[in-house]
Amino acid sequence: MSALFVRVPLTAFRVNLHRVYLPRQQKCANQWMSSSWRPGDVRCINVMCYSTGPLTRSIFRRSVSSSSTGESGDVKTTIAATAATTAAFKGAKNSRWRRFIVKPFVYVQFFFGIGLLALAFQQFRRKNAHPDQSPELIAKDWEVLYYRIIPFRAISRAWGWLTNRHLPVWARQPILGLYARTFNCNLEEALDGNLENYSCLAEFFRRKLKSGVRPIEPASSVVAPSDGTVLNFGRVTAGMMEQVKGVSYSLGEFLGPAYWRNGPEVQPAGQTELEYEKSLLVNKDNDLFHCVIYLAPGDYHCFHSPVDWTVNFRRHFPGALLSVNPSIAKWVAGLFSLNERAVYVGRWAHGFFSMTPVGATNVGSIRVYADEKLRTNCTKWALPLPYYDRYMCPEDSDEIPLKKGEIFGEFNLGSTIVLIFEAPKDFEFKIRPGEKIRMGQSLHFTHSATEASD
């Protein structure tokens, strides 16, 4: 039979300029274009493009014979050899991937995990060797630094993306039902108790409540802004506040420079914590009080205004996103000053008032309905400064007037609310650390209740 010659133009090859095997592709093309093939030769050319682009596909894989009388065994042998060569190419690529990416990542994660286990074991030994509330139980600076290496921001953004994924109707009941049972969510109080009506997990986090299930205490001037657990409360002493029993943090570090009344100004050099505390008071006969409320994952995730007040300043700290679980709050001193937070400052009947939603691990975002400019859980490159201020001037109608019990914002997962406010010296809380409270519940003794008890 007559010989069959096949010529393939060079343009039939998809050339990838980033491919390390480009010279071999050129060599294969030259072989195909050569007219010096002898009858009976069987050549199998297998050219694969391993690029990761959207147009990735096999170029061609074919055997070309110059005669129809070749041995079938030789053809099979050649095809097998070519397949082995292709596998070798893939193996070379995989070995580079393992050498430069996979192995270093595995080693880093391994030693990082060993370090975390060492920290946990050391803390376990401390708890057995020291009583509760001992200063020895507080993490050292190097331990906090090691803990902050964990990419909590990336983890939280990934969690926020995952919880906003649309769930098919058939998967909503088992997934959302499992979450509700795990964290003891009370579906009877939800405005919509049918789990199939929530398109994603984040929408279930932000579920609204039925009207009347959270009555607002009318006789109380300060009510609970949200459901949650009381971590601590009390009087601000010498510019320090108790995070939990035995662990304190600085008022100045938490709020930042106090220039929200008269515009930007330089904080006096050498100002002590006590002087900073006194500078916040509108009425020098009053004292500063604080209250910390922790929202668990199963709690109602919206937060409301605890008093009648007007917000005229907001300061956003794009800090870390460490866990605010009570066990971590006992371990890391100044935890709330390290985490991302939005400090809202204003005036109420007795003077200074501040309400601060604090971010935490896996909190996709903090949303304040009246402050659409607030953007939380962003990258460090997007928000490189230590904090960002926004003045809400009455002339520009930017002030936010809020009534007691009015909805203020929401978390995408449980976190913490910190209240710092000015009140008369006889102000007295009627809550206890560790107590479960509900939004609208009174946080203090009222004069009418005190007189009735007398």
XYZ file of C-alpha atoms in Angstrom:
454
model
C 0.000 0.000 0.000
C 1.095 3.500 -0.601
C 2.737 5.331 2.180
C 0.708 7.874 4.127
C 2.414 11.093 5.175
C 0.768 13.480 7.601
C 1.918 17.039 8.146
C 0.622 19.006 11.122
C 1.225 22.769 11.116
C 2.876 24.334 14.142
C -0.298 26.329 14.842
C -2.015 23.083 15.851
C -0.009 23.176 19.063
C -1.414 25.314 21.905
C 1.764 26.957 23.140
C 1.795 27.967 26.794
C 4.573 30.520 27.365
C 4.613 29.730 31.068
C 5.073 26.020 30.527
C 8.500 24.587 31.354
C 8.060 21.872 28.693
C 7.784 24.363 25.802
C 11.080 23.196 24.173
C 9.781 19.625 24.084
C 6.581 20.803 22.455
C 8.652 22.538 19.770
C 10.679 19.356 19.261
C 7.509 17.294 18.823
C 6.187 19.805 16.296
C 9.418 19.601 14.315
C 9.165 15.822 14.232
C 5.639 15.970 12.897
C 6.576 18.471 10.217
C 9.591 16.437 9.084
C 9.178 14.543 5.778
C 11.991 12.084 6.479
C 9.791 9.408 8.017
C 10.442 5.939 6.804
C 7.673 3.515 5.862
C 6.746 1.253 8.752
C 7.597 3.785 11.480
C 4.978 4.223 14.091
C 5.150 7.420 16.140
C 2.806 8.373 18.953
C 2.878 12.000 20.014
C 1.162 12.891 23.256
C 1.140 16.612 24.003
C -0.761 17.724 27.092
C -1.300 21.251 28.372
C -1.166 21.258 32.159
C -2.045 24.911 32.549
C -4.666 25.735 35.145
C -6.453 28.283 32.932
C -10.067 28.042 31.819
C -9.045 26.761 28.340
C -7.107 23.817 29.729
C -7.615 20.592 27.751
C -5.663 17.870 26.023
C -4.248 19.052 22.702
C -4.190 15.721 20.892
C -3.144 12.198 21.388
C -2.788 10.173 18.217
C -0.699 7.492 16.542
C 0.356 8.043 12.949
C 1.625 5.182 10.806
C 3.211 5.417 7.368
C 2.052 1.921 6.484
C -1.037 -0.132 7.089
C 1.005 -3.302 7.569
C 2.664 -2.409 10.908
C 2.742 -4.845 13.743
C -0.059 -4.321 16.276
C 2.288 -5.334 19.084
C 4.709 -2.525 18.195
C 1.848 -0.034 18.213
C 0.716 -1.152 21.667
C 4.255 -1.004 22.969
C 4.725 2.508 21.628
C 1.426 3.695 23.107
C 2.344 2.196 26.478
C 5.742 3.914 26.382
C 4.118 7.214 25.524
C 1.650 6.827 28.406
C 4.559 6.124 30.727
C 6.307 9.278 29.496
C 3.170 11.336 30.090
C 2.866 9.935 33.593
C 6.506 10.871 34.201
C 5.748 14.461 33.149
C 2.815 14.589 35.547
C 4.934 13.095 38.290
C 7.587 15.758 37.744
C 4.965 18.469 38.087
C 3.429 16.884 41.182
C 6.849 16.514 42.777
C 7.475 20.250 42.325
C 4.092 21.024 43.875
C 4.814 18.783 46.840
C 8.334 20.127 47.287
C 7.564 23.854 47.193
C 3.958 24.083 48.417
C 2.569 21.013 50.127
C 5.541 19.968 52.240
C 6.314 23.435 53.708
C 2.611 23.946 54.452
C 2.350 20.565 56.183
C 5.504 21.199 58.215
C 4.334 24.663 59.312
C 0.921 23.356 60.318
C 2.482 20.421 62.163
C 4.831 22.513 64.286
C 2.153 25.171 64.772
C -0.230 22.509 66.067
C 2.461 21.181 68.384
C 2.895 24.696 69.763
C -0.839 25.082 70.411
C -0.936 21.734 72.181
C 2.007 22.854 74.316
C 0.162 26.053 75.263
C -2.990 24.100 76.138
C -1.006 21.623 78.246
C 0.813 24.438 80.041
C -2.487 26.200 80.809
C -3.940 22.916 82.092
C -1.000 22.533 84.473
C -1.447 26.121 85.665
C -5.115 25.529 86.480
C -4.205 22.474 88.542
C -1.372 24.274 90.340
C -3.079 27.611 91.036
C -6.532 28.569 92.345
C -9.123 30.351 90.216
C -8.562 34.064 89.528
C -4.845 33.678 90.165
C -2.587 36.062 88.140
C -0.563 33.000 87.121
C -3.460 31.883 84.912
C -3.211 34.968 82.676
C -1.380 34.393 79.394
C 2.112 35.803 78.991
C 2.893 38.263 76.203
C 4.630 35.640 74.053
C 1.679 33.281 74.455
C -0.749 35.959 73.279
C 1.547 36.738 70.334
C 1.661 33.055 69.383
C -2.136 32.836 69.700
C -2.590 35.870 67.429
C -0.547 34.209 64.661
C -3.566 32.033 63.871
C -5.265 33.589 60.790
C -8.551 34.325 62.555
C -9.486 37.031 60.052
C -9.194 34.694 57.069
C -11.052 31.982 58.988
C -13.839 34.425 59.884
C -14.206 35.659 56.304
C -14.343 32.053 55.096
C -16.984 31.286 57.704
C -18.970 34.357 56.672
C -18.816 33.231 53.033
C -19.888 29.696 53.971
C -22.847 30.775 56.104
C -24.146 32.955 53.271
C -24.232 30.065 50.770
C -27.714 29.232 49.561
C -29.095 26.011 51.000
C -31.427 23.823 48.947
C -34.847 23.404 50.511
C -34.295 19.719 51.259
C -31.110 20.510 53.258
C -32.466 23.351 55.404
C -34.381 21.276 57.914
C -31.507 18.894 58.802
C -28.711 21.539 58.797
C -30.546 24.377 60.541
C -32.302 21.924 62.840
C -28.958 20.456 63.914
C -27.629 23.955 64.637
C -30.761 24.871 66.613
C -30.553 21.706 68.735
C -26.797 22.060 69.311
C -27.007 25.652 70.593
C -30.488 25.485 72.185
C -32.178 28.011 69.882
C -35.765 28.731 70.896
C -37.688 28.528 67.633
C -41.007 29.254 69.344
C -39.889 32.865 69.854
C -38.792 33.338 66.225
C -40.983 35.418 63.962
C -40.743 32.618 61.408
C -40.383 29.201 63.032
C -40.311 27.279 59.745
C -36.666 26.406 59.060
C -37.368 25.832 55.364
C -37.995 29.572 54.937
C -34.368 30.467 55.819
C -32.257 30.365 52.665
C -28.887 30.193 54.463
C -27.350 29.790 57.883
C -26.558 33.524 58.190
C -30.226 34.366 57.654
C -31.115 32.019 60.503
C -28.521 33.751 62.728
C -30.252 37.076 62.091
C -33.758 35.785 62.703
C -36.202 38.267 64.173
C -38.410 37.643 67.206
C -42.154 37.789 67.604
C -43.614 41.003 68.909
C -43.976 41.001 72.685
C -41.542 38.171 73.537
C -38.959 40.745 74.747
C -40.887 43.372 76.743
C -38.952 46.528 77.624
C -38.877 47.359 81.348
C -40.609 50.771 81.478
C -39.404 51.794 84.941
C -35.714 51.112 84.193
C -33.448 53.733 82.660
C -30.867 51.126 81.482
C -32.014 47.787 80.020
C -30.132 44.859 78.542
C -29.233 45.578 74.889
C -29.352 41.904 73.882
C -29.780 38.341 75.036
C -26.629 36.889 76.540
C -24.542 36.089 79.589
C -23.176 38.746 81.948
C -19.385 38.486 82.026
C -18.786 41.401 84.372
C -20.060 44.788 85.454
C -19.309 47.468 87.999
C -17.721 50.829 88.564
C -14.739 52.024 86.538
C -11.862 52.347 88.997
C -8.799 54.501 88.220
C -9.411 54.110 84.496
C -9.504 50.298 84.655
C -12.400 47.902 84.003
C -12.780 44.255 84.911
C -12.942 41.980 81.881
C -13.790 38.988 84.053
C -13.154 38.468 87.744
C -9.449 39.067 88.330
C -8.609 40.270 84.770
C -8.735 44.014 83.992
C -8.165 46.185 80.932
C -7.603 49.883 80.291
C -10.464 52.264 79.573
C -8.182 54.458 77.441
C -6.952 51.550 75.312
C -10.488 50.345 74.725
C -12.038 53.712 73.721
C -8.974 55.454 72.295
C -8.202 59.201 72.511
C -11.146 61.156 73.922
C -11.527 63.912 71.317
C -15.065 63.207 70.128
C -16.587 66.315 71.736
C -14.535 69.148 70.205
C -13.031 67.532 67.119
C -9.484 66.186 66.654
C -7.013 67.315 69.241
C -3.853 65.919 70.767
C -4.342 63.962 73.960
C -2.359 65.582 76.790
C 1.062 63.987 77.181
C 1.491 61.939 80.327
C -2.244 61.726 81.044
C -2.934 59.048 83.628
C -5.735 56.510 83.454
C -7.592 58.313 86.239
C -7.330 61.657 84.438
C -8.631 60.028 81.275
C -11.618 58.637 83.180
C -12.417 62.039 84.685
C -12.174 63.713 81.274
C -15.140 61.653 80.046
C -17.529 62.838 82.753
C -19.985 65.563 81.851
C -21.089 65.932 85.461
C -18.117 65.668 87.821
C -20.404 64.416 90.606
C -21.162 61.237 88.641
C -19.159 58.055 88.177
C -18.439 55.804 85.210
C -19.945 52.312 85.093
C -19.464 49.415 82.697
C -21.199 46.157 81.772
C -20.001 43.305 79.495
C -22.531 40.931 77.893
C -21.481 37.839 75.930
C -23.724 36.564 73.121
C -23.489 32.800 72.597
C -24.056 31.277 69.122
C -27.580 30.218 70.066
C -28.679 33.615 71.405
C -30.787 36.223 69.629
C -28.150 38.000 67.490
C -29.634 41.492 67.177
C -28.737 44.221 69.673
C -30.919 47.147 70.724
C -30.486 50.519 72.351
C -30.284 50.127 76.159
C -31.285 53.780 76.912
C -32.721 56.890 75.319
C -29.664 58.604 73.836
C -28.142 60.318 70.791
C -25.081 58.952 68.983
C -22.744 61.639 67.618
C -19.444 59.777 67.113
C -18.194 56.403 65.913
C -14.686 54.953 66.099
C -13.901 51.705 64.293
C -10.913 49.661 65.472
C -10.045 47.041 62.782
C -8.231 44.847 65.302
C -7.904 41.103 65.704
C -10.751 38.584 65.761
C -9.853 36.464 68.766
C -12.458 34.328 70.466
C -14.430 36.115 73.200
C -15.533 32.904 74.864
C -15.466 33.330 78.670
C -12.630 30.796 78.970
C -10.487 32.896 76.578
C -11.522 36.101 78.370
C -10.067 34.651 81.582
C -6.803 33.812 79.807
C -6.046 36.874 77.606
C -5.854 40.185 79.481
C -7.146 43.146 77.462
C -8.954 40.853 75.037
C -11.614 43.421 74.120
C -8.942 46.046 73.436
C -7.252 43.691 70.951
C -10.359 42.721 69.003
C -12.129 44.567 66.233
C -14.851 46.827 67.607
C -17.073 49.783 66.729
C -17.251 52.333 69.560
C -20.405 54.473 69.459
C -20.306 57.534 71.721
C -23.102 59.938 72.612
C -25.144 61.568 75.349
C -27.980 60.360 77.534
C -29.871 61.870 80.462
C -26.898 61.614 82.856
C -24.079 62.535 80.439
C -21.544 60.302 78.656
C -22.753 57.037 77.124
C -20.922 54.488 74.979
C -22.050 51.226 73.416
C -19.496 48.983 71.691
C -20.209 45.817 69.701
C -17.000 43.737 69.740
C -16.083 41.343 66.940
C -14.878 37.792 67.499
C -13.771 34.641 65.667
C -16.251 33.523 62.992
C -18.254 36.746 63.268
C -18.792 37.432 59.584
C -19.590 41.098 60.199
C -21.025 43.677 62.586
C -23.881 45.586 61.025
C -25.352 48.811 62.417
C -28.541 49.755 60.601
C -28.132 53.529 60.924
C -24.421 53.480 59.981
C -24.149 52.058 56.474
C -20.567 53.296 56.115
C -19.296 50.822 58.710
C -17.356 47.937 57.131
C -15.988 45.229 59.407
C -13.941 42.053 58.972
C -11.891 43.529 56.112
C -8.300 42.771 55.209
C -5.373 44.616 56.773
C -4.598 46.172 53.393
C -8.102 47.644 53.151
C -7.961 49.158 56.669
C -4.288 49.696 57.578
C -4.740 52.404 60.268
C -5.249 51.660 63.994
C -8.729 53.217 63.987
C -11.138 55.236 61.840
C -13.340 58.049 63.181
C -16.668 59.347 61.955
C -18.231 62.522 63.362
C -22.005 62.702 63.243
C -22.780 66.415 63.304
C -26.274 67.789 64.023
C -25.834 70.258 61.145
C -25.471 67.388 58.669
C -28.302 65.380 60.263
C -25.846 62.511 60.854
C -26.673 62.087 64.542
C -28.497 58.893 65.451
C -31.292 59.411 67.991
C -32.247 56.122 69.628
C -35.083 55.188 71.934
C -34.790 52.576 74.652
C -35.378 49.129 73.133
C -35.055 50.341 69.532
C -33.129 47.922 67.313
C -29.578 49.143 66.671
C -27.709 46.427 64.763
C -26.849 42.752 64.472
C -24.030 40.221 64.593
C -23.626 37.440 62.064
C -22.673 35.182 64.971
C -22.408 35.536 68.750
C -20.032 38.122 70.179
C -19.896 40.754 72.948
C -21.507 44.089 73.848
C -19.644 46.503 76.168
C -21.548 49.376 77.799
C -19.666 52.290 79.410
C -21.784 55.102 80.782
C -21.964 57.933 83.266
C -24.510 57.678 86.076
C -25.120 59.029 89.590
C -23.013 57.575 92.369
C -25.984 55.707 93.836
C -26.504 53.698 90.621
C -26.581 49.995 91.519
C -26.649 46.942 89.255
C -29.015 44.084 90.075
C -27.409 41.423 87.892
C -24.762 38.790 88.700
C -21.719 37.547 86.758
C -22.663 34.456 84.752
C -26.376 35.290 84.792
C -28.402 34.747 81.611
C -30.307 37.896 80.677
C -32.783 38.823 77.943
C -33.058 41.933 75.872
C -35.205 44.582 77.591
C -34.522 43.273 81.094
C -33.573 45.925 83.667
C -29.886 46.049 84.586
C -30.204 48.080 87.777
C -32.370 48.706 90.802
C -34.992 51.405 90.287
C -35.933 53.917 92.956
C -39.527 52.694 93.079
C -38.361 49.112 93.700
C -35.959 50.299 96.389
C -38.648 52.320 98.153
C -41.097 49.390 97.988
C -38.546 47.054 99.589
C -37.987 49.579 102.372
